[in-house]
């Protein structure tokens, strides 16, 4: 099973949001949408194009950072119910 990549803004990205011309329109839009919870696939769907290369480039430049997976295992109801 592959890992799900999620990206969050860095302090540098927050600064760039006030200057859209600094990173370009597509990168600016990706920075707006990257919140640490959306997967790379979700971001691609929202933006209508594969964002893999763009996200990687923004990460290399210090605008984005990878976040840990936000998965929590589901509790088995039978175990907690005492069954």
Steps between C-alpha positions, in 0.01 A plus 500: 500500500649836395519798726270795451688824457359804672651846495474795735611859459824623653557851636652582162176395327290719728716796400468410130121494523499876535707529180350266238742622233793362704419136422261508204128447479490119503748474788313770691174307461666181621641683801152630582353150487778312683387469859671185627179299478444485126684224318696560185221324312235728653705806411533374143124451475430847640746666261405290198855381428768275649682710761772247585788680330382845608458390863842336499656814354333720761618263771858517368483881504370503859138601439343165589582228748380142517271422787453171676210277416190597691360150520371358824418132512132433540409348832340159491155552648486140629817547706370816664152357554645209698373239255 
